[in-house]
GROMACS .gro file of C-alpha atoms in nm:
model
  496
    1MET     CA    1   0.000   0.000   0.000
    2THR     CA    2   0.137   0.340  -0.089
    3ALA     CA    3   0.194   0.586   0.191
    4ARG     CA    4  -0.071   0.852   0.232
    5PRO     CA    5   0.034   1.219   0.251
    6PRO     CA    6  -0.013   1.411   0.576
    7LEU     CA    7  -0.318   1.616   0.656
    8PRO     CA    8  -0.304   1.950   0.476
    9ALA     CA    9  -0.240   2.259   0.681
   10THR     CA   10  -0.506   2.447   0.488
   11ASP     CA   11  -0.809   2.345   0.287
   12SER     CA   12  -0.734   2.462  -0.063
   13PRO     CA   13  -0.977   2.430  -0.351
   14ALA     CA   14  -0.941   2.137  -0.586
   15THR     CA   15  -0.887   2.233  -0.944
   16ALA     CA   16  -1.131   2.134  -1.214
   17GLU     CA   17  -0.870   1.975  -1.434
   18SER     CA   18  -0.659   1.808  -1.169
   19THR     CA   19  -0.735   1.600  -0.865
   20PRO     CA   20  -0.631   1.663  -0.506
   21ALA     CA   21  -0.323   1.477  -0.402
   22ASP     CA   22  -0.471   1.397  -0.064
   23PRO     CA   23  -0.806   1.221  -0.052
   24GLY     CA   24  -0.874   1.409   0.264
   25SER     CA   25  -0.821   1.748   0.109
   26GLY     CA   26  -1.130   1.961   0.116
   27PRO     CA   27  -1.284   2.100  -0.198
   28GLY     CA   28  -1.219   2.444  -0.068
   29SER     CA   29  -1.337   2.652   0.219
   30GLY     CA   30  -1.356   2.967   0.013
   31PRO     CA   31  -1.511   3.058  -0.320
   32GLY     CA   32  -1.334   2.966  -0.636
   33SER     CA   33  -1.204   3.216  -0.881
   34GLY     CA   34  -1.361   3.131  -1.212
   35PRO     CA   35  -1.319   2.841  -1.450
   36GLY     CA   36  -1.130   2.545  -1.312
   37SER     CA   37  -1.173   2.649  -0.950
   38GLY     CA   38  -1.335   2.323  -0.837
   39LEU     CA   39  -1.627   2.311  -0.594
   40GLN     CA   40  -1.721   2.656  -0.470
   41ALA     CA   41  -1.854   2.792  -0.144
   42GLY     CA   42  -2.210   2.846  -0.261
   43LEU     CA   43  -2.392   2.724   0.050
   44LYS     CA   44  -2.487   2.982   0.310
   45ASN     CA   45  -2.514   2.925   0.684
   46ARG     CA   46  -2.894   2.912   0.665
   47HIS     CA   47  -2.870   2.645   0.392
   48LEU     CA   48  -2.640   2.428   0.601
   49SER     CA   49  -2.849   2.475   0.914
   50MET     CA   50  -3.160   2.353   0.736
   51ILE     CA   51  -2.971   2.073   0.558
   52ALA     CA   52  -2.849   1.955   0.900
   53ILE     CA   53  -3.200   1.966   1.046
   54GLY     CA   54  -3.378   1.825   0.743
   55GLY     CA   55  -3.121   1.551   0.695
   56VAL     CA   56  -3.260   1.358   0.991
   57ILE     CA   57  -3.623   1.394   0.878
   58GLY     CA   58  -3.682   1.148   0.597
   59ALA     CA   59  -4.010   1.054   0.435
   60GLY     CA   60  -3.976   0.722   0.618
   61LEU     CA   61  -4.064   0.898   0.942
   62PHE     CA   62  -4.404   0.995   0.803
   63VAL     CA   63  -4.493   0.682   0.606
   64GLY     CA   64  -4.303   0.406   0.787
   65SER     CA   65  -4.361   0.477   1.154
   66GLY     CA   66  -4.709   0.319   1.153
   67SER     CA   67  -4.567  -0.030   1.093
   68GLY     CA   68  -4.318   0.016   1.374
   69ILE     CA   69  -4.590   0.126   1.617
   70ALA     CA   70  -4.806  -0.173   1.522
   71ALA     CA   71  -4.511  -0.410   1.575
   72ALA     CA   72  -4.374  -0.272   1.902
   73GLY     CA   73  -4.656  -0.067   2.056
   74PRO     CA   74  -4.549   0.233   2.263
   75GLY     CA   75  -4.216   0.054   2.303
   76ILE     CA   76  -4.132   0.185   1.956
   77LEU     CA   77  -4.009   0.490   2.147
   78VAL     CA   78  -3.726   0.276   2.285
   79SER     CA   79  -3.648   0.154   1.931
   80TYR     CA   80  -3.625   0.512   1.806
   81ALA     CA   81  -3.416   0.611   2.109
   82LEU     CA   82  -3.169   0.326   2.050
   83VAL     CA   83  -3.126   0.403   1.682
   84GLY     CA   84  -3.115   0.775   1.760
   85ALA     CA   85  -2.834   0.717   2.010
   86LEU     CA   86  -2.651   0.511   1.748
   87VAL     CA   87  -2.682   0.793   1.494
   88VAL     CA   88  -2.563   1.049   1.750
   89LEU     CA   89  -2.250   0.842   1.819
   90VAL     CA   90  -2.177   0.783   1.450
   91MET     CA   91  -2.229   1.152   1.375
   92ARG     CA   92  -1.995   1.244   1.660
   93MET     CA   93  -1.723   1.028   1.508
   94LEU     CA   94  -1.785   1.163   1.160
   95GLY     CA   95  -1.798   1.515   1.298
   96GLU     CA   96  -1.457   1.469   1.459
   97MET     CA   97  -1.302   1.375   1.126
   98ALA     CA   98  -1.500   1.624   0.917
   99ALA     CA   99  -1.430   1.920   1.146
  100ALA     CA  100  -1.059   1.839   1.127
  101ASN     CA  101  -1.064   1.812   0.749
  102PRO     CA  102  -1.388   1.898   0.562
  103THR     CA  103  -1.415   1.737   0.219
  104SER     CA  104  -1.685   1.649  -0.032
  105GLY     CA  105  -1.581   1.284  -0.002
  106SER     CA  106  -1.647   1.281   0.374
  107PHE     CA  107  -1.625   0.929   0.522
  108SER     CA  108  -1.507   0.778   0.191
  109ALA     CA  109  -1.204   1.007   0.188
  110TYR     CA  110  -1.137   0.936   0.556
  111ALA     CA  111  -1.161   0.559   0.496
  112ASP     CA  112  -0.916   0.603   0.208
  113ARG     CA  113  -0.668   0.770   0.442
  114ALA     CA  114  -0.726   0.558   0.753
  115LEU     CA  115  -0.797   0.209   0.617
  116GLY     CA  116  -0.653   0.208   0.266
  117ARG     CA  117  -0.749   0.290  -0.091
  118TRP     CA  118  -0.965  -0.022  -0.116
  119ALA     CA  119  -1.183   0.097   0.173
  120GLY     CA  120  -1.238   0.447   0.036
  121PHE     CA  121  -1.314   0.308  -0.309
  122THR     CA  122  -1.555   0.046  -0.174
  123ILE     CA  123  -1.759   0.257   0.064
  124GLY     CA  124  -1.768   0.548  -0.180
  125TRP     CA  125  -1.917   0.341  -0.460
  126LEU     CA  126  -2.155   0.156  -0.226
  127TYR     CA  127  -2.282   0.487  -0.092
  128TRP     CA  128  -2.326   0.620  -0.446
  129PHE     CA  129  -2.518   0.305  -0.536
  130PHE     CA  130  -2.741   0.344  -0.232
  131TRP     CA  131  -2.841   0.698  -0.326
  132VAL     CA  132  -2.906   0.634  -0.695
  133VAL     CA  133  -3.147   0.359  -0.590
  134VAL     CA  134  -3.305   0.603  -0.344
  135LEU     CA  135  -3.355   0.844  -0.636
  136ALA     CA  136  -3.581   0.587  -0.801
  137VAL     CA  137  -3.772   0.513  -0.480
  138GLU     CA  138  -3.837   0.877  -0.401
  139ALA     CA  139  -3.919   0.976  -0.760
  140THR     CA  140  -4.179   0.698  -0.776
  141ALA     CA  141  -4.326   0.790  -0.437
  142GLY     CA  142  -4.353   1.157  -0.535
  143ALA     CA  143  -4.505   1.066  -0.872
  144LYS     CA  144  -4.772   0.856  -0.702
  145ILE     CA  145  -4.886   1.152  -0.490
  146LEU     CA  146  -4.879   1.395  -0.781
  147ALA     CA  147  -5.068   1.154  -1.009
  148GLY     CA  148  -5.337   1.133  -0.742
  149TRP     CA  149  -5.377   1.511  -0.759
  150VAL     CA  150  -5.340   1.545  -1.137
  151PRO     CA  151  -5.432   1.207  -1.290
  152ALA     CA  152  -5.414   1.348  -1.644
  153VAL     CA  153  -5.035   1.306  -1.622
  154PRO     CA  154  -4.929   0.939  -1.581
  155GLN     CA  155  -4.711   0.836  -1.288
  156TRP     CA  156  -4.405   0.781  -1.505
  157GLY     CA  157  -4.456   1.132  -1.647
  158TRP     CA  158  -4.453   1.285  -1.301
  159ALA     CA  159  -4.142   1.085  -1.208
  160LEU     CA  160  -3.970   1.218  -1.520
  161ILE     CA  161  -4.077   1.577  -1.448
  162VAL     CA  162  -3.960   1.564  -1.087
  163MET     CA  163  -3.623   1.415  -1.181
  164LEU     CA  164  -3.567   1.668  -1.461
  165VAL     CA  165  -3.655   1.971  -1.245
  166LEU     CA  166  -3.425   1.872  -0.959
  167THR     CA  167  -3.148   1.772  -1.201
  168ALA     CA  168  -3.169   2.117  -1.360
  169SER     CA  169  -3.152   2.274  -1.014
  170ASN     CA  170  -2.840   2.077  -0.919
  171LEU     CA  171  -2.677   2.156  -1.254
  172ALA     CA  172  -2.737   2.529  -1.212
  173SER     CA  173  -2.525   2.578  -0.899
  174VAL     CA  174  -2.477   2.445  -0.550
  175SER     CA  175  -2.667   2.746  -0.417
  176SER     CA  176  -2.972   2.629  -0.618
  177TYR     CA  177  -2.955   2.295  -0.440
  178GLY     CA  178  -2.915   2.477  -0.108
  179GLU     CA  179  -3.213   2.703  -0.176
  180PHE     CA  180  -3.440   2.415  -0.275
  181GLU     CA  181  -3.333   2.217   0.029
  182PHE     CA  182  -3.376   2.517   0.259
  183TRP     CA  183  -3.744   2.545   0.168
  184PHE     CA  184  -3.810   2.172   0.146
  185ALA     CA  185  -3.652   2.108   0.485
  186GLY     CA  186  -3.814   2.421   0.627
  187ILE     CA  187  -4.161   2.291   0.542
  188LYS     CA  188  -4.080   1.956   0.710
  189VAL     CA  189  -3.952   2.127   1.022
  190VAL     CA  190  -4.250   2.362   1.051
  191ALA     CA  191  -4.493   2.075   0.989
  192ILE     CA  192  -4.346   1.854   1.261
  193ALA     CA  193  -4.319   2.144   1.505
  194ALA     CA  194  -4.685   2.231   1.445
  195PHE     CA  195  -4.782   1.864   1.481
  196ILE     CA  196  -4.604   1.839   1.816
  197VAL     CA  197  -4.761   2.161   1.949
  198LEU     CA  198  -5.116   2.073   1.834
  199GLY     CA  199  -5.081   1.716   1.956
  200ALA     CA  200  -4.951   1.820   2.296
  201LEU     CA  201  -5.241   2.063   2.341
  202ALA     CA  202  -5.491   1.792   2.246
  203ILE     CA  203  -5.332   1.538   2.482
  204PHE     CA  204  -5.402   1.767   2.777
  205GLY     CA  205  -5.739   1.891   2.649
  206LEU     CA  206  -5.616   2.241   2.569
  207LEU     CA  207  -5.673   2.246   2.192
  208PRO     CA  208  -5.970   2.473   2.108
  209GLY     CA  209  -6.241   2.303   1.903
  210SER     CA  210  -6.105   1.951   1.951
  211ASP     CA  211  -6.323   1.679   2.100
  212HIS     CA  212  -6.024   1.453   2.166
  213PRO     CA  213  -6.036   1.323   2.526
  214ALA     CA  214  -5.767   1.467   2.751
  215SER     CA  215  -5.598   1.130   2.788
  216GLY     CA  216  -5.256   1.260   2.891
  217PHE     CA  217  -4.998   0.983   2.855
  218SER     CA  218  -5.230   0.700   2.962
  219HIS     CA  219  -5.212   0.531   2.619
  220LEU     CA  220  -4.845   0.456   2.684
  221THR     CA  221  -4.935   0.192   2.943
  222ALA     CA  222  -5.313   0.135   2.939
  223ASP     CA  223  -5.363  -0.070   2.623
  224GLY     CA  224  -5.173  -0.390   2.688
  225GLY     CA  225  -4.879  -0.217   2.851
  226PHE     CA  226  -4.577  -0.028   2.723
  227LEU     CA  227  -4.447  -0.346   2.556
  228PRO     CA  228  -4.761  -0.535   2.449
  229HIS     CA  229  -4.556  -0.779   2.237
  230GLY     CA  230  -4.275  -0.819   2.486
  231PRO     CA  231  -3.920  -0.675   2.500
  232GLY     CA  232  -3.818  -0.854   2.180
  233ALA     CA  233  -4.045  -0.623   1.984
  234ILE     CA  234  -3.802  -0.339   2.056
  235LEU     CA  235  -3.545  -0.507   1.831
  236THR     CA  236  -3.809  -0.565   1.565
  237GLY     CA  237  -3.883  -0.195   1.586
  238VAL     CA  238  -3.514  -0.114   1.550
  239LEU     CA  239  -3.502  -0.297   1.217
  240MET     CA  240  -3.808  -0.108   1.099
  241VAL     CA  241  -3.685   0.241   1.187
  242VAL     CA  242  -3.307   0.226   1.143
  243PHE     CA  243  -3.307   0.317   0.775
  244SER     CA  244  -3.532   0.620   0.822
  245PHE     CA  245  -3.230   0.792   0.985
  246MET     CA  246  -3.006   0.766   0.680
  247GLY     CA  247  -2.916   1.113   0.555
  248SER     CA  248  -2.789   1.274   0.873
  249GLU     CA  249  -2.435   1.254   0.731
  250ILE     CA  250  -2.517   1.469   0.426
  251VAL     CA  251  -2.421   1.790   0.605
  252THR     CA  252  -2.059   1.671   0.631
  253LEU     CA  253  -2.045   1.644   0.250
  254ALA     CA  254  -2.221   1.977   0.197
  255ALA     CA  255  -2.004   2.164   0.448
  256GLY     CA  256  -1.711   2.154   0.205
  257GLU     CA  257  -1.903   2.395  -0.019
  258SER     CA  258  -1.960   2.655   0.249
  259ALA     CA  259  -1.757   2.956   0.362
  260ASP     CA  260  -1.689   2.801   0.704
  261PRO     CA  261  -1.692   2.421   0.666
  262ARG     CA  262  -1.530   2.350   1.002
  263GLY     CA  263  -1.778   2.567   1.188
  264ALA     CA  264  -2.072   2.416   0.999
  265VAL     CA  265  -1.968   2.060   1.082
  266THR     CA  266  -1.909   2.146   1.446
  267LYS     CA  267  -2.251   2.309   1.478
  268ALA     CA  268  -2.430   2.022   1.304
  269THR     CA  269  -2.253   1.760   1.514
  270ASN     CA  270  -2.330   1.933   1.841
  271SER     CA  271  -2.698   1.981   1.755
  272VAL     CA  272  -2.777   1.628   1.633
  273ILE     CA  273  -2.895   1.516   1.979
  274TRP     CA  274  -3.177   1.769   2.012
  275ARG     CA  275  -3.272   1.729   1.646
  276ILE     CA  276  -3.333   1.357   1.686
  277ALA     CA  277  -3.495   1.400   2.029
  278VAL     CA  278  -3.743   1.660   1.907
  279PHE     CA  279  -3.830   1.546   1.557
  280TYR     CA  280  -3.826   1.169   1.601
  281LEU     CA  281  -3.893   1.095   1.967
  282GLY     CA  282  -4.111   1.401   2.017
  283SER     CA  283  -4.342   1.339   1.723
  284ILE     CA  284  -4.372   0.963   1.782
  285LEU     CA  285  -4.450   1.029   2.150
  286ILE     CA  286  -4.737   1.250   2.037
  287VAL     CA  287  -4.875   0.976   1.809
  288VAL     CA  288  -4.870   0.697   2.070
  289SER     CA  289  -5.014   0.935   2.332
  290LEU     CA  290  -5.303   1.051   2.113
  291LEU     CA  291  -5.400   0.703   1.992
  292ARG     CA  292  -5.407   0.346   2.112
  293TRP     CA  293  -5.107   0.172   1.959
  294ASP     CA  294  -5.342  -0.089   1.803
  295ASP     CA  295  -5.578   0.165   1.648
  296PRO     CA  296  -5.650   0.028   1.296
  297ALA     CA  297  -5.621   0.381   1.153
  298ILE     CA  298  -5.245   0.388   1.225
  299LEU     CA  299  -5.178   0.120   0.963
  300LYS     CA  300  -5.465   0.210   0.733
  301ASP     CA  301  -5.409   0.586   0.710
  302GLY     CA  302  -5.058   0.629   0.850
  303SER     CA  303  -4.961   0.729   1.201
  304TYR     CA  304  -4.954   1.106   1.145
  305VAL     CA  305  -5.276   1.119   0.944
  306ALA     CA  306  -5.450   0.908   1.208
  307ALA     CA  307  -5.325   1.135   1.484
  308LEU     CA  308  -5.432   1.453   1.304
  309SER     CA  309  -5.774   1.306   1.226
  310SER     CA  310  -5.822   1.209   1.591
  311ILE     CA  311  -5.794   1.572   1.702
  312GLY     CA  312  -6.031   1.698   1.435
  313ILE     CA  313  -5.788   1.851   1.184
  314PRO     CA  314  -5.985   1.871   0.855
  315HIS     CA  315  -5.834   1.726   0.537
  316ALA     CA  316  -5.560   1.559   0.742
  317ALA     CA  317  -5.480   1.308   0.467
  318GLN     CA  318  -5.425   1.576   0.201
  319ILE     CA  319  -5.222   1.790   0.439
  320MET     CA  320  -4.997   1.495   0.518
  321ASN     CA  321  -4.969   1.403   0.149
  322ALA     CA  322  -4.837   1.753   0.082
  323ILE     CA  323  -4.585   1.721   0.366
  324VAL     CA  324  -4.478   1.373   0.252
  325LEU     CA  325  -4.436   1.506  -0.103
  326THR     CA  326  -4.212   1.780   0.033
  327SER     CA  327  -4.008   1.521   0.223
  328VAL     CA  328  -3.983   1.304  -0.088
  329LEU     CA  329  -3.864   1.596  -0.300
  330SER     CA  330  -3.618   1.694  -0.028
  331CYS     CA  331  -3.477   1.341  -0.016
  332LEU     CA  332  -3.461   1.326  -0.396
  333ASN     CA  333  -3.286   1.664  -0.412
  334SER     CA  334  -3.035   1.566  -0.145
  335GLY     CA  335  -2.988   1.219  -0.290
  336LEU     CA  336  -2.887   1.360  -0.627
  337TYR     CA  337  -2.655   1.611  -0.460
  338THR     CA  338  -2.500   1.347  -0.234
  339ALA     CA  339  -2.448   1.088  -0.508
  340SER     CA  340  -2.287   1.347  -0.737
  341ARG     CA  341  -2.050   1.476  -0.467
  342MET     CA  342  -1.941   1.127  -0.378
  343ALA     CA  343  -1.881   1.056  -0.749
  344PHE     CA  344  -1.687   1.384  -0.770
  345SER     CA  345  -1.469   1.281  -0.478
  346LEU     CA  346  -1.408   0.937  -0.629
  347GLY     CA  347  -1.311   1.101  -0.957
  348GLY     CA  348  -1.071   1.333  -0.774
  349ARG     CA  349  -0.901   1.031  -0.615
  350SER     CA  350  -0.875   0.841  -0.947
  351ASP     CA  351  -1.131   0.589  -0.821
  352ALA     CA  352  -1.380   0.693  -1.090
  353PRO     CA  353  -1.343   0.842  -1.440
  354ALA     CA  354  -1.140   1.162  -1.424
  355SER     CA  355  -1.430   1.357  -1.577
  356PHE     CA  356  -1.629   1.296  -1.255
  357GLY     CA  357  -1.373   1.507  -1.068
  358ARG     CA  358  -1.406   1.812  -1.294
  359THR     CA  359  -1.637   2.106  -1.245
  360THR     CA  360  -1.788   2.378  -1.459
  361ASN     CA  361  -1.694   2.743  -1.413
  362ARG     CA  362  -1.985   2.761  -1.164
  363GLY     CA  363  -1.826   2.496  -0.945
  364VAL     CA  364  -2.074   2.224  -1.049
  365PRO     CA  365  -1.951   1.865  -1.108
  366ARG     CA  366  -2.171   1.829  -1.416
  367THR     CA  367  -2.052   1.489  -1.533
  368ALA     CA  368  -2.089   1.341  -1.184
  369ILE     CA  369  -2.444   1.478  -1.161
  370LEU     CA  370  -2.546   1.353  -1.505
  371ALA     CA  371  -2.396   1.008  -1.446
  372SER     CA  372  -2.583   0.979  -1.116
  373VAL     CA  373  -2.916   1.089  -1.260
  374VAL     CA  374  -2.881   0.855  -1.559
  375PHE     CA  375  -2.851   0.559  -1.325
  376GLY     CA  376  -3.143   0.704  -1.130
  377PHE     CA  377  -3.353   0.711  -1.446
  378VAL     CA  378  -3.255   0.353  -1.524
  379ALA     CA  379  -3.361   0.247  -1.173
  380VAL     CA  380  -3.694   0.429  -1.216
  381ALA     CA  381  -3.750   0.238  -1.541
  382PHE     CA  382  -3.676  -0.089  -1.361
  383ASN     CA  383  -3.931   0.007  -1.095
  384TYR     CA  384  -4.203   0.043  -1.358
  385LEU     CA  385  -4.099  -0.244  -1.586
  386TRP     CA  386  -3.977  -0.512  -1.342
  387PRO     CA  387  -4.077  -0.398  -0.990
  388ASP     CA  388  -4.077  -0.747  -0.836
  389THR     CA  389  -3.755  -0.874  -0.988
  390VAL     CA  390  -3.483  -0.635  -1.101
  391PHE     CA  391  -3.591  -0.338  -0.889
  392GLN     CA  392  -3.651  -0.556  -0.582
  393PHE     CA  393  -3.298  -0.687  -0.624
  394LEU     CA  394  -3.166  -0.329  -0.632
  395LEU     CA  395  -3.359  -0.247  -0.315
  396ASN     CA  396  -3.240  -0.554  -0.129
  397SER     CA  397  -2.879  -0.523  -0.245
  398SER     CA  398  -2.863  -0.165  -0.117
  399GLY     CA  399  -3.070  -0.227   0.199
  400ALA     CA  400  -2.787  -0.278   0.448
  401ILE     CA  401  -2.542  -0.028   0.299
  402ALA     CA  402  -2.639   0.237   0.556
  403LEU     CA  403  -2.511   0.011   0.833
  404PHE     CA  404  -2.195  -0.069   0.635
  405VAL     CA  405  -2.130   0.305   0.602
  406TRP     CA  406  -2.170   0.354   0.975
  407LEU     CA  407  -1.929   0.066   1.045
  408VAL     CA  408  -1.667   0.215   0.815
  409ILE     CA  409  -1.705   0.553   0.986
  410CYS     CA  410  -1.637   0.385   1.321
  411PHE     CA  411  -1.326   0.199   1.205
  412SER     CA  412  -1.196   0.506   1.022
  413GLN     CA  413  -1.234   0.721   1.333
  414LEU     CA  414  -1.035   0.473   1.541
  415ARG     CA  415  -0.732   0.533   1.319
  416MET     CA  416  -0.793   0.892   1.211
  417ARG     CA  417  -0.791   1.014   1.571
  418LYS     CA  418  -0.432   0.895   1.604
  419ILE     CA  419  -0.335   1.046   1.268
  420ILE     CA  420  -0.488   1.384   1.353
  421GLN     CA  421  -0.331   1.386   1.700
  422ARG     CA  422   0.008   1.314   1.546
  423GLU     CA  423  -0.007   1.556   1.252
  424ALA     CA  424  -0.248   1.838   1.341
  425PRO     CA  425  -0.381   1.813   1.699
  426GLU     CA  426  -0.515   2.169   1.683
  427LYS     CA  427  -0.778   2.047   1.436
  428LEU     CA  428  -0.946   1.825   1.694
  429VAL     CA  429  -1.219   2.079   1.765
  430VAL     CA  430  -1.481   1.800   1.791
  431ARG     CA  431  -1.391   1.490   1.991
  432MET     CA  432  -1.563   1.155   2.017
  433TRP     CA  433  -1.671   1.087   2.373
  434LEU     CA  434  -1.488   0.816   2.573
  435TYR     CA  435  -1.259   0.730   2.283
  436PRO     CA  436  -1.195   0.448   2.196
  437TYR     CA  437  -1.438   0.259   2.421
  438LEU     CA  438  -1.758   0.420   2.295
  439THR     CA  439  -1.640   0.371   1.937
  440TRP     CA  440  -1.598  -0.002   1.996
  441ALA     CA  441  -1.937  -0.016   2.169
  442THR     CA  442  -2.095   0.145   1.863
  443ILE     CA  443  -1.925  -0.109   1.637
  444ALA     CA  444  -2.064  -0.389   1.854
  445LEU     CA  445  -2.417  -0.243   1.840
  446ILE     CA  446  -2.412  -0.204   1.459
  447THR     CA  447  -2.279  -0.557   1.422
  448PHE     CA  448  -2.556  -0.684   1.649
  449VAL     CA  449  -2.821  -0.509   1.438
  450LEU     CA  450  -2.677  -0.664   1.122
  451GLY     CA  451  -2.678  -1.005   1.290
  452TYR     CA  452  -3.035  -0.961   1.410
  453MET     CA  453  -3.142  -0.869   1.057
  454LEU     CA  454  -3.042  -1.221   0.952
  455THR     CA  455  -3.326  -1.355   1.167
  456ASP     CA  456  -3.580  -1.169   0.952
  457THR     CA  457  -3.656  -1.433   0.691
  458ALA     CA  458  -3.952  -1.262   0.521
  459GLU     CA  459  -3.921  -1.209   0.147
  460GLY     CA  460  -3.730  -0.885   0.097
  461GLY     CA  461  -3.665  -0.875   0.472
  462GLY     CA  462  -3.351  -0.825   0.675
  463ARG     CA  463  -3.180  -1.148   0.576
  464ASP     CA  464  -3.219  -1.080   0.204
  465GLN     CA  465  -3.089  -0.726   0.250
  466VAL     CA  466  -2.782  -0.824   0.452
  467VAL     CA  467  -2.690  -1.117   0.227
  468LEU     CA  468  -2.734  -0.932  -0.103
  469SER     CA  469  -2.573  -0.610   0.024
  470THR     CA  470  -2.278  -0.814   0.152
  471LEU     CA  471  -2.238  -0.987  -0.184
  472VAL     CA  472  -2.241  -0.652  -0.363
  473ALA     CA  473  -1.989  -0.516  -0.112
  474ILE     CA  474  -1.760  -0.817  -0.163
  475GLY     CA  475  -1.777  -0.762  -0.538
  476VAL     CA  476  -1.678  -0.396  -0.502
  477VAL     CA  477  -1.396  -0.485  -0.260
  478ALA     CA  478  -1.267  -0.738  -0.513
  479VAL     CA  479  -1.262  -0.472  -0.785
  480ALA     CA  480  -1.082  -0.233  -0.549
  481LEU     CA  481  -0.814  -0.489  -0.458
  482VAL     CA  482  -0.758  -0.585  -0.822
  483ARG     CA  483  -0.720  -0.218  -0.919
  484GLU     CA  484  -0.476  -0.166  -0.633
  485ARG     CA  485  -0.267  -0.466  -0.732
  486LEU     CA  486  -0.264  -0.363  -1.097
  487GLY     CA  487  -0.160  -0.015  -0.990
  488ARG     CA  488   0.133  -0.151  -0.787
  489THR     CA  489   0.236  -0.373  -1.076
  490ARG     CA  490   0.223  -0.082  -1.317
  491ASP     CA  491   0.429   0.135  -1.081
  492ALA     CA  492   0.686  -0.143  -1.040
  493VAL     CA  493   0.747  -0.172  -1.416
  494PRO     CA  494   1.040   0.058  -1.507
  495SER     CA  495   0.965   0.314  -1.772
  496ALA     CA  496   1.143   0.281  -2.103
   0.00000   0.00000   0.00000
């Protein structure tokens, strides 16, 4: 393995026609200066603040929480708390590395430096694969809602329109992405905040015009107990909610295109605890306090629609559809951005075609964006043409990648802490708590979740996801190792 260069003393912009020598080098903490200036600082503080907040609020929170409540009862709160704690720890580790050296490649670049080129290559491409599949999922979900409102346009037409609009936005400039995400995430945040306030008032009988009984928190224990299906249901709940948290790491990629990347990462890392506590635990607590956990409406209509209907909010289903559509568009927008920036970073490290690592004079990695959206379009086509075969395979083979990413972040942090302490200790402005013990505990917890997924034998369930995702990961690792060996062989051959 070739030696990796030391951490840079400053974060200089990557050029559009050349790649950074250090995979950990940031894309620049200041604006570029015209053509060939690489990624530019087009994201404002308000953009990053909302990206950080919105990153932990996926559409899965709105549409997937009902199944978790039905499976675990009020105990789903413990499931969300466990996964939330896991995300907080992973984000703390990632924040430590990102604050020390912000870069568009984030954890892929850190894995490259800490674990070897094969690791950065593998996790970078797996993460890219995960998000291009997400593009298809979210585009289809958004198209379904829009087709329900305007049936004259077919679902595939809406999916095409949504993808084209957000692709055009990402191609325009990074500030366009930031502006879209600011408003998308802002709507999600306002909606959940309003839901929590209205729900809390109804719980205690203080909401004017509502005939909901002032039940307080009695539903948490009165309807079969806090754990009606036993303690084991908590783990079942964990499997159901863990993937709704994916996206919290996006801010560490986006920070590289801001004026103060280190400050943005530090702020996002320090605020992740209250964000998860309020938006996930707070809103789910409202749902299971307003309704019996076994209320048929939770599964039939969705947990949030059922809760809103129970307190007399008119047109609750349409209101929630609009909010879910916003969340879907937000996820689609961020997914395209995230996939393209990871492809850009891979191109800059010679782990992808060199054209992926080039930018336009507006600091936009156009080729990386177009390549990502093309694969997204292909996945959308698979979803409409072969939903139960090819597309189901794509879903299952990307299903456990989120947990793989978190594992790689943990192992990278174990080694990067020592590298940073040795080369640039002043950059440790964010520190992982109880290092290395809490890092190892997090690794053990993620490994346990992966192992528990193997007990889920339903078609398309946890076992299928872990097995297929592992096979895909092994294939990518094999490609990485072959490339590395070929590279060493080529370097060993003397030039004529």
